PDB file of C-alpha atoms in Angstrom:
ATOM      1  CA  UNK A   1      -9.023  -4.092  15.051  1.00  0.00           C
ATOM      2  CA  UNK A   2      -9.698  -0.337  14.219  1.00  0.00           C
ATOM      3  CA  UNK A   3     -10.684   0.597  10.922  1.00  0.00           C
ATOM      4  CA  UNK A   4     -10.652   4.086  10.519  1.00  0.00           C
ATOM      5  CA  UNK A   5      -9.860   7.003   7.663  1.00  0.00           C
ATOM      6  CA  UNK A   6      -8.644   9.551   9.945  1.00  0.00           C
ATOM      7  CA  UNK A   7      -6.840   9.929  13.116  1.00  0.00           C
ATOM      8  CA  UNK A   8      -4.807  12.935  15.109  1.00  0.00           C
ATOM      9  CA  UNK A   9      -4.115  12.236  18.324  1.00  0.00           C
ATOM     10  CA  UNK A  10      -2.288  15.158  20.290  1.00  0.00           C
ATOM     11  CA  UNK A  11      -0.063  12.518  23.187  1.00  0.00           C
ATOM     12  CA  UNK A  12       1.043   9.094  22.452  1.00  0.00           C
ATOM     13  CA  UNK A  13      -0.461   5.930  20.335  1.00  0.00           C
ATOM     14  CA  UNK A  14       0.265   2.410  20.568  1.00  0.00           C
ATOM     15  CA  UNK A  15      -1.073  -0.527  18.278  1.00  0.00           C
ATOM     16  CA  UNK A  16      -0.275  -3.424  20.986  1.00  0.00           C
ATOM     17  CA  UNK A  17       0.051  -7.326  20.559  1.00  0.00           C
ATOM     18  CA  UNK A  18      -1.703  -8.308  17.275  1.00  0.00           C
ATOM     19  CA  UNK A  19      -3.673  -5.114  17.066  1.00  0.00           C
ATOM     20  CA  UNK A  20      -4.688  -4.077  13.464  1.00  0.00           C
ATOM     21  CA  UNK A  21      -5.759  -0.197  12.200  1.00  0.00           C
ATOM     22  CA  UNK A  22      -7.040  -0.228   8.648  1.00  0.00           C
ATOM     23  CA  UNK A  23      -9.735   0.789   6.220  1.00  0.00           C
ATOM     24  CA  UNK A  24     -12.817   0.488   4.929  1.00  0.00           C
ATOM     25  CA  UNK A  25     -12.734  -1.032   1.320  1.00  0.00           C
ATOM     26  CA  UNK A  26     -12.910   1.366  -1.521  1.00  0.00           C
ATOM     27  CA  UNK A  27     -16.810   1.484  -3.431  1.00  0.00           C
ATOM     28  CA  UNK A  28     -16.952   1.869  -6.960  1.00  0.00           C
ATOM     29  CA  UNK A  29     -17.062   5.255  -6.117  1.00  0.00           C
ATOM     30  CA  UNK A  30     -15.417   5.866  -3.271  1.00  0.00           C
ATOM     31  CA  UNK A  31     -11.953   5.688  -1.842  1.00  0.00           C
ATOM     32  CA  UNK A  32     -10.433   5.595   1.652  1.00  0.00           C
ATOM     33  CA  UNK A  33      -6.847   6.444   2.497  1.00  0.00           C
ATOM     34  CA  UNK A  34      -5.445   6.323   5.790  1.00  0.00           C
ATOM     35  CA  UNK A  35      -4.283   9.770   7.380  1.00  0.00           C
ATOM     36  CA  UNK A  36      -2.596   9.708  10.464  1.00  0.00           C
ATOM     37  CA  UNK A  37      -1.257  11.946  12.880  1.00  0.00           C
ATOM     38  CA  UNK A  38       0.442  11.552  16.423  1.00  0.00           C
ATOM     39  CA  UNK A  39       2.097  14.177  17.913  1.00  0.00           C
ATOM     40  CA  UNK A  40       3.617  11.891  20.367  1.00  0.00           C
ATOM     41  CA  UNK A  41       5.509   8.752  19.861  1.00  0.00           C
ATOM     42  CA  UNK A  42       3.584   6.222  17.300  1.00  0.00           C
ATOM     43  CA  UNK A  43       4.220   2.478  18.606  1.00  0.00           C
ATOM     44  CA  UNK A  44       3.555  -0.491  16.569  1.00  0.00           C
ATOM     45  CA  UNK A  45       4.565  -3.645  18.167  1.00  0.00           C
ATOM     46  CA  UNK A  46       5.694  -6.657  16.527  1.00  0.00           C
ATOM     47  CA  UNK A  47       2.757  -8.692  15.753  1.00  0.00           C
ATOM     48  CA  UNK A  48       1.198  -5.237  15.061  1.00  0.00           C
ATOM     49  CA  UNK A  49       0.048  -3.821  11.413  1.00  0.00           C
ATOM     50  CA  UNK A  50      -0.783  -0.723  10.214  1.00  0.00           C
ATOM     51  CA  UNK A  51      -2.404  -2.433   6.877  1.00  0.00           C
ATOM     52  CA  UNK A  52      -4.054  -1.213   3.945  1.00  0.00           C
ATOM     53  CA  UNK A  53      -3.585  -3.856   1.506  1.00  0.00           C
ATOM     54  CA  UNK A  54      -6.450  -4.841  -0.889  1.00  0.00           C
ATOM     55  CA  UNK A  55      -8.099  -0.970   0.088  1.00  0.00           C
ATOM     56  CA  UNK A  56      -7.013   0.377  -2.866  1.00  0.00           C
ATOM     57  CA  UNK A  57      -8.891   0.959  -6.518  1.00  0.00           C
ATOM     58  CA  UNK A  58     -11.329  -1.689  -7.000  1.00  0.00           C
ATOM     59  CA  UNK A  59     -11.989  -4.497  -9.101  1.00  0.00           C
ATOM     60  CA  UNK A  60     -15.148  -6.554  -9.560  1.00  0.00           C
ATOM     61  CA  UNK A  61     -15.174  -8.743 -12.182  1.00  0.00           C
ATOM     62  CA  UNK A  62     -13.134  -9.323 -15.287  1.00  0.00           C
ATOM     63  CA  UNK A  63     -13.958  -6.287 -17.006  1.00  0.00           C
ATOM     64  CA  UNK A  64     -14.856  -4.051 -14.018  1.00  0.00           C
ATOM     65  CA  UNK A  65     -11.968  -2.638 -12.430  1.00  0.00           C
ATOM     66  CA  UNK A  66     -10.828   0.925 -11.567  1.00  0.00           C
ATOM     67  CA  UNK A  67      -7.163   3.008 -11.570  1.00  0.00           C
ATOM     68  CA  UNK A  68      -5.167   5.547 -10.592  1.00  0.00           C
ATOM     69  CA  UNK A  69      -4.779   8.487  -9.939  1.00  0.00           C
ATOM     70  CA  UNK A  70      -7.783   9.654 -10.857  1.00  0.00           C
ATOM     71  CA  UNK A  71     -10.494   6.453  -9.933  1.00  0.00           C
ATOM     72  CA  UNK A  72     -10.491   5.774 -13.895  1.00  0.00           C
ATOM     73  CA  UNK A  73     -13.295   2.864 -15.096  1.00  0.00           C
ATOM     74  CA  UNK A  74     -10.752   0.373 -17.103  1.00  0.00           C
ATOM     75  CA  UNK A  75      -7.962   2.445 -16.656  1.00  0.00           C
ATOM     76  CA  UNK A  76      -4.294   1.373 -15.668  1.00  0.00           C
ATOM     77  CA  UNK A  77      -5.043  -2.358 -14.813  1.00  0.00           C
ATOM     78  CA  UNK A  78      -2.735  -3.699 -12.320  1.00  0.00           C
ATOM     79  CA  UNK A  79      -0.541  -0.718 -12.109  1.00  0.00           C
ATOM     80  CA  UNK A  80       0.948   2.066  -9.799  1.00  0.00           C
ATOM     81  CA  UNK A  81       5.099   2.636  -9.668  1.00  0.00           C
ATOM     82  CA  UNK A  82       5.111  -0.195 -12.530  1.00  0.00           C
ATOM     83  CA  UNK A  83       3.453  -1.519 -14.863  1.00  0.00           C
ATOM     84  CA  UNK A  84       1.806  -5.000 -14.874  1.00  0.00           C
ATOM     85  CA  UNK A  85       4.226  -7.764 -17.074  1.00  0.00           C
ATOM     86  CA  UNK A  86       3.183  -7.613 -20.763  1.00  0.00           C
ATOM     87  CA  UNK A  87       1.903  -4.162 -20.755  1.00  0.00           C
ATOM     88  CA  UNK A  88       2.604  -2.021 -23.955  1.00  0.00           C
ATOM     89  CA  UNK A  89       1.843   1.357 -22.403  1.00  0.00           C
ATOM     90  CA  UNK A  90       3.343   3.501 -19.625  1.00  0.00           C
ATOM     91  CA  UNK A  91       0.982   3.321 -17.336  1.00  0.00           C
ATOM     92  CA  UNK A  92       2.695   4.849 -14.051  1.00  0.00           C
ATOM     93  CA  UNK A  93       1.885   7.359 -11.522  1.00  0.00           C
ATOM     94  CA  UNK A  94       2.503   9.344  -8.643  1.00  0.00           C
ATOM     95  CA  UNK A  95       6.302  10.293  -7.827  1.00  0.00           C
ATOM     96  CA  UNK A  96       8.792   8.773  -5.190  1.00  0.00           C
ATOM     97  CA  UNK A  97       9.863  11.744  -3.900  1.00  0.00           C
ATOM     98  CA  UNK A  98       5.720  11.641  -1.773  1.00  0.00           C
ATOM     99  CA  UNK A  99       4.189   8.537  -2.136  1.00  0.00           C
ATOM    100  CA  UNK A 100       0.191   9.330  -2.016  1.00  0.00           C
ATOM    101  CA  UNK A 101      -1.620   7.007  -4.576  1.00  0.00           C
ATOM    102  CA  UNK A 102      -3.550   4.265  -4.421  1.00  0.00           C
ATOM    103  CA  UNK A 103      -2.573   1.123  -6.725  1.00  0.00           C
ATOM    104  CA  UNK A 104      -4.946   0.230  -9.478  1.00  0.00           C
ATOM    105  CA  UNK A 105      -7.636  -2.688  -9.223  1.00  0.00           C
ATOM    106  CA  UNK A 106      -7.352  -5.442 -11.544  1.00  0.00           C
ATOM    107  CA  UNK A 107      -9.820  -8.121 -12.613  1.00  0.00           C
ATOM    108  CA  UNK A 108     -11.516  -9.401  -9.608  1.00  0.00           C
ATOM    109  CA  UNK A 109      -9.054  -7.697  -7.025  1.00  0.00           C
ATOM    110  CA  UNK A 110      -8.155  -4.586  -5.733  1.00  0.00           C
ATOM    111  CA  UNK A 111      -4.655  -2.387  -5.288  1.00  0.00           C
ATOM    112  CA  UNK A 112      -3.069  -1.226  -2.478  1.00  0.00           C
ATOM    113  CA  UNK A 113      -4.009   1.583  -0.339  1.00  0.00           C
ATOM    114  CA  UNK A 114      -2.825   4.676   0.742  1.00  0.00           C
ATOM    115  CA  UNK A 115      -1.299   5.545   3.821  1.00  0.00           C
ATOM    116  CA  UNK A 116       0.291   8.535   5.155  1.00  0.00           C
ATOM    117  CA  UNK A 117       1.620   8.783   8.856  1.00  0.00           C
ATOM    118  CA  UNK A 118       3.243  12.235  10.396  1.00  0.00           C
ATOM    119  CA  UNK A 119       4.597  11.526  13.944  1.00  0.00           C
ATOM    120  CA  UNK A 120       6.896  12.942  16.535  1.00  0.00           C
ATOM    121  CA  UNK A 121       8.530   9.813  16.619  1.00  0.00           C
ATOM    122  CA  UNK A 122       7.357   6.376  15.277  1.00  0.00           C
ATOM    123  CA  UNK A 123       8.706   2.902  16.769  1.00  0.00           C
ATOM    124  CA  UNK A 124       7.989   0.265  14.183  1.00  0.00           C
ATOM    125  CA  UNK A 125       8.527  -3.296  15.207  1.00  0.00           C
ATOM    126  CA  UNK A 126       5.471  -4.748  13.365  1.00  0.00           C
ATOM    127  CA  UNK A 127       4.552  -3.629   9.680  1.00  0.00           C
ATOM    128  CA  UNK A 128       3.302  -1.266   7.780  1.00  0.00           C
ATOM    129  CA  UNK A 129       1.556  -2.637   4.700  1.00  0.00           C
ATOM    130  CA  UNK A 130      -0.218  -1.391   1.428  1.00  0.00           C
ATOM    131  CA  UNK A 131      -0.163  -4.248  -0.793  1.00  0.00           C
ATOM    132  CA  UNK A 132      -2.309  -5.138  -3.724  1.00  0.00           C
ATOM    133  CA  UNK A 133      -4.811  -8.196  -3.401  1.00  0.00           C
ATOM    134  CA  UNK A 134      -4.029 -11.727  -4.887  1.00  0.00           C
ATOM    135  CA  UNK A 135      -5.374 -12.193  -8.182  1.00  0.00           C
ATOM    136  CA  UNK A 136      -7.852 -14.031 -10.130  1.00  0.00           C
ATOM    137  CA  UNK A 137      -6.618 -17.429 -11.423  1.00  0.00           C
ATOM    138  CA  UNK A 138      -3.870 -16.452 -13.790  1.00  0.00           C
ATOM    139  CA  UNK A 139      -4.776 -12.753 -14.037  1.00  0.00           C
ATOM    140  CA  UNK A 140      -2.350 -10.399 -12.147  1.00  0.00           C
ATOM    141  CA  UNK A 141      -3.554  -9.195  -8.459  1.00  0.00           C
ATOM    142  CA  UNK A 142      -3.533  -5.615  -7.476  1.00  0.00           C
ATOM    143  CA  UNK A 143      -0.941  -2.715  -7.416  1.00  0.00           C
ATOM    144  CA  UNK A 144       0.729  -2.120  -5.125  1.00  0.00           C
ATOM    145  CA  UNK A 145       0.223   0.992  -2.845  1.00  0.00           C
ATOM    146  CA  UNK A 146       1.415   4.035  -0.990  1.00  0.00           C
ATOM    147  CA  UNK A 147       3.310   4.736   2.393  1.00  0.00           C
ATOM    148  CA  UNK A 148       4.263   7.976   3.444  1.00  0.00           C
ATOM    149  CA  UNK A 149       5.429   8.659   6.580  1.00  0.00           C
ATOM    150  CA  UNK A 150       6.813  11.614   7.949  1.00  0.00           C
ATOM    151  CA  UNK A 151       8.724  11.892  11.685  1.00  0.00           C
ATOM    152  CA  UNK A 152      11.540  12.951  13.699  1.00  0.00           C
ATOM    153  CA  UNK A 153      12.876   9.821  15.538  1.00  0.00           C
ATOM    154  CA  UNK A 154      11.981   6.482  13.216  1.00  0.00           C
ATOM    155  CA  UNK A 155      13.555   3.504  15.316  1.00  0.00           C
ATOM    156  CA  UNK A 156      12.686  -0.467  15.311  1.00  0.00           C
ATOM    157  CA  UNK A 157      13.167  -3.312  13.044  1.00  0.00           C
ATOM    158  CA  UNK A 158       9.680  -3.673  11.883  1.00  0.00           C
ATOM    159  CA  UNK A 159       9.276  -2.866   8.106  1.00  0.00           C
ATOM    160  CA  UNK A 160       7.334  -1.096   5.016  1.00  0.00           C
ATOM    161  CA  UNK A 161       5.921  -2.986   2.379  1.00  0.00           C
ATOM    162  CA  UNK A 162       3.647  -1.784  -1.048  1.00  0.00           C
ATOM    163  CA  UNK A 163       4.200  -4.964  -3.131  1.00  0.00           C
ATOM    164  CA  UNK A 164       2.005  -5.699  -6.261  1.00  0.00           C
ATOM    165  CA  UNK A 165       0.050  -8.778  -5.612  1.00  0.00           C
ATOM    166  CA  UNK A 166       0.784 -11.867  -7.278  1.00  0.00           C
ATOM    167  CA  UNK A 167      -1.296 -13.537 -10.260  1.00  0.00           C
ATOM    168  CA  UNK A 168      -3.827 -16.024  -8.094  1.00  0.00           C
ATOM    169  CA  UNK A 169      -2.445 -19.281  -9.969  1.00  0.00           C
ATOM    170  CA  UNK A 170       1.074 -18.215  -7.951  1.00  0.00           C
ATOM    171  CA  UNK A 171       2.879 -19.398 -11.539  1.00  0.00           C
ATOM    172  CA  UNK A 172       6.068 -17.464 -12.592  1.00  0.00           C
ATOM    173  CA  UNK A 173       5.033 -17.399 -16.547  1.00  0.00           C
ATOM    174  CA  UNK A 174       0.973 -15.259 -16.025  1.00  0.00           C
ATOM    175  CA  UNK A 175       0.451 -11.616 -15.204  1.00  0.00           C
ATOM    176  CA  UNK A 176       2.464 -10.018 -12.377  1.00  0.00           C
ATOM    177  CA  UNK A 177       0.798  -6.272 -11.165  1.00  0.00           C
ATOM    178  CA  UNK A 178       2.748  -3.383 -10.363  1.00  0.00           C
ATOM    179  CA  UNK A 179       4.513  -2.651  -7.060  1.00  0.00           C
ATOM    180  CA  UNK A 180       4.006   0.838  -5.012  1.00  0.00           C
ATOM    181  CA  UNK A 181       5.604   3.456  -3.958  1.00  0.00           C
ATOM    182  CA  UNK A 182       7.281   4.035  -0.060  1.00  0.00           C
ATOM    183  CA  UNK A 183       8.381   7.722   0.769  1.00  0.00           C
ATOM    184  CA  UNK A 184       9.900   7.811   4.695  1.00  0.00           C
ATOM    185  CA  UNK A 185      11.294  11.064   5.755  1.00  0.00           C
ATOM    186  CA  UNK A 186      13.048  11.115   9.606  1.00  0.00           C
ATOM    187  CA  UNK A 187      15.316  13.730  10.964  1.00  0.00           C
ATOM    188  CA  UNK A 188      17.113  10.334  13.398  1.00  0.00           C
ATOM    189  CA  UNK A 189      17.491   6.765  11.691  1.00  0.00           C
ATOM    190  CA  UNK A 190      19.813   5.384  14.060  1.00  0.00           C
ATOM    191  CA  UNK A 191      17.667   3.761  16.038  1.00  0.00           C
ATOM    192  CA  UNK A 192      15.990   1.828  13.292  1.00  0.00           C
ATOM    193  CA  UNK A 193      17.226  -1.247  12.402  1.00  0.00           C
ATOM    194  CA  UNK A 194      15.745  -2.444   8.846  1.00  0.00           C
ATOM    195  CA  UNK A 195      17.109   0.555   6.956  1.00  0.00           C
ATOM    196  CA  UNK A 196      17.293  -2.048   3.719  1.00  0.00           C
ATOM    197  CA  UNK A 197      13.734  -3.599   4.277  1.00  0.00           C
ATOM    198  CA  UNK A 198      11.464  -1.616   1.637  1.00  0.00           C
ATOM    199  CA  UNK A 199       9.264  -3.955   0.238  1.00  0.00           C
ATOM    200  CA  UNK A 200       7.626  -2.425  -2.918  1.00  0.00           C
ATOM    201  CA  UNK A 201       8.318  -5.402  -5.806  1.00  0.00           C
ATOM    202  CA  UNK A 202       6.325  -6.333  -8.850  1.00  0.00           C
ATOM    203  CA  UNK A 203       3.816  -9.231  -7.544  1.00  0.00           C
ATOM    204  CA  UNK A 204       5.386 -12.151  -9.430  1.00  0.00           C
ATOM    205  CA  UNK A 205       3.979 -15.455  -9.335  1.00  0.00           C
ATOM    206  CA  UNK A 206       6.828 -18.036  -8.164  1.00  0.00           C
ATOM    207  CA  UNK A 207       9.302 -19.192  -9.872  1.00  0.00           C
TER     208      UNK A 207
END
């Protein structure tokens, strides 16, 4: 396990077996997002995870929570590229077009991270994941996150995933949070094989 803010590496990286690169968990007054660059090849086996769920905007307790984009105190509860179920206000942010925010905290829980990865070429067999915390009994978890990745050659069947995260009772009828945002831009898709496995729903409880 790595955790780690920054990285640019000139040659090659490779997250092996179960390996794990992360963050450190965001403060009430600080925030960590993941900025990584490889000017080689970027490897992520398949038991491997690039992960930044739960290291988005915080939450603490039920009236103590934090949200994008700007680290408001009470702001945006449970919300990133949607809103949390029942909300009366727009409460969105960021754009799909670059995927670079955090997801908001909600009570007890936090969002999603943010990741951004610019490689020569990245091989994803494993996952890539910024996905909001559980939440608190039957209060919604976390927004979802951010992934944006940038490369020439994207190949593997690995996948992304910035999913809200579901209300902690898991019941279909409480509070569901936001899902994130995934941007991927690569000159060569051919190679990759889970073209249709974007993972950035709202986090519903089950049904």
């Amino acid at each position: 396990t790595l955790i780690a803010s920054y990285m640019n590496v000139t040659g090659d990286v490779s997250l092996d077996g179960e390996s794990l690169l992360s963050v450190p968990s965001a403060t009430r007054t600080e925030l960590h997002r993941l900025e990584m660059t490889v000017g080689g090849t970027l490897t992520v086996d398949a038991a491997a995870r690039i992960d930044a769920s739960g290291k988005g905007y915080p939450g603490f307790g039920y009236d103590d929570y934090y949200g994008g984009p700007e680290f408001g105190y009470r702001k945006n509860r449970s919300c990133h590229a949607g809103v949390m179920s029942g909300g009366s206000a727009d409460c969105t942010y960021g754009r799909y077009e670059h995927a670079r925010f955090a997801g908001s905290g909600a009570r007890y829980t936090h969002g999603g991270g943010a990741v951004s990865i610019a490689a020569g070429s990245l091989v994803l067999n494993g996952v890539v994941a910024a996905n909001g915390s559980i939440g608190n009994n039957d209060y919604a978890g976390g927004a979802g996150g951010s992934i944006h990745v940038e490369t020439v050659t994207l190949s593997g069947d690995g996948h992304f995933e910035a999913m809200g995260g579901r209300n902690g009772d898991n019941q279909a009828g409480d509070e569901a949070s936001g899902g994130g945002r995934i941007s991927v831009y690569a000159t060569d898709w051919d190679g990759f094989l889970s073209k249709d496995r974007y993972f950035v729903q709202q986090g519903y409880g089950r049904a």
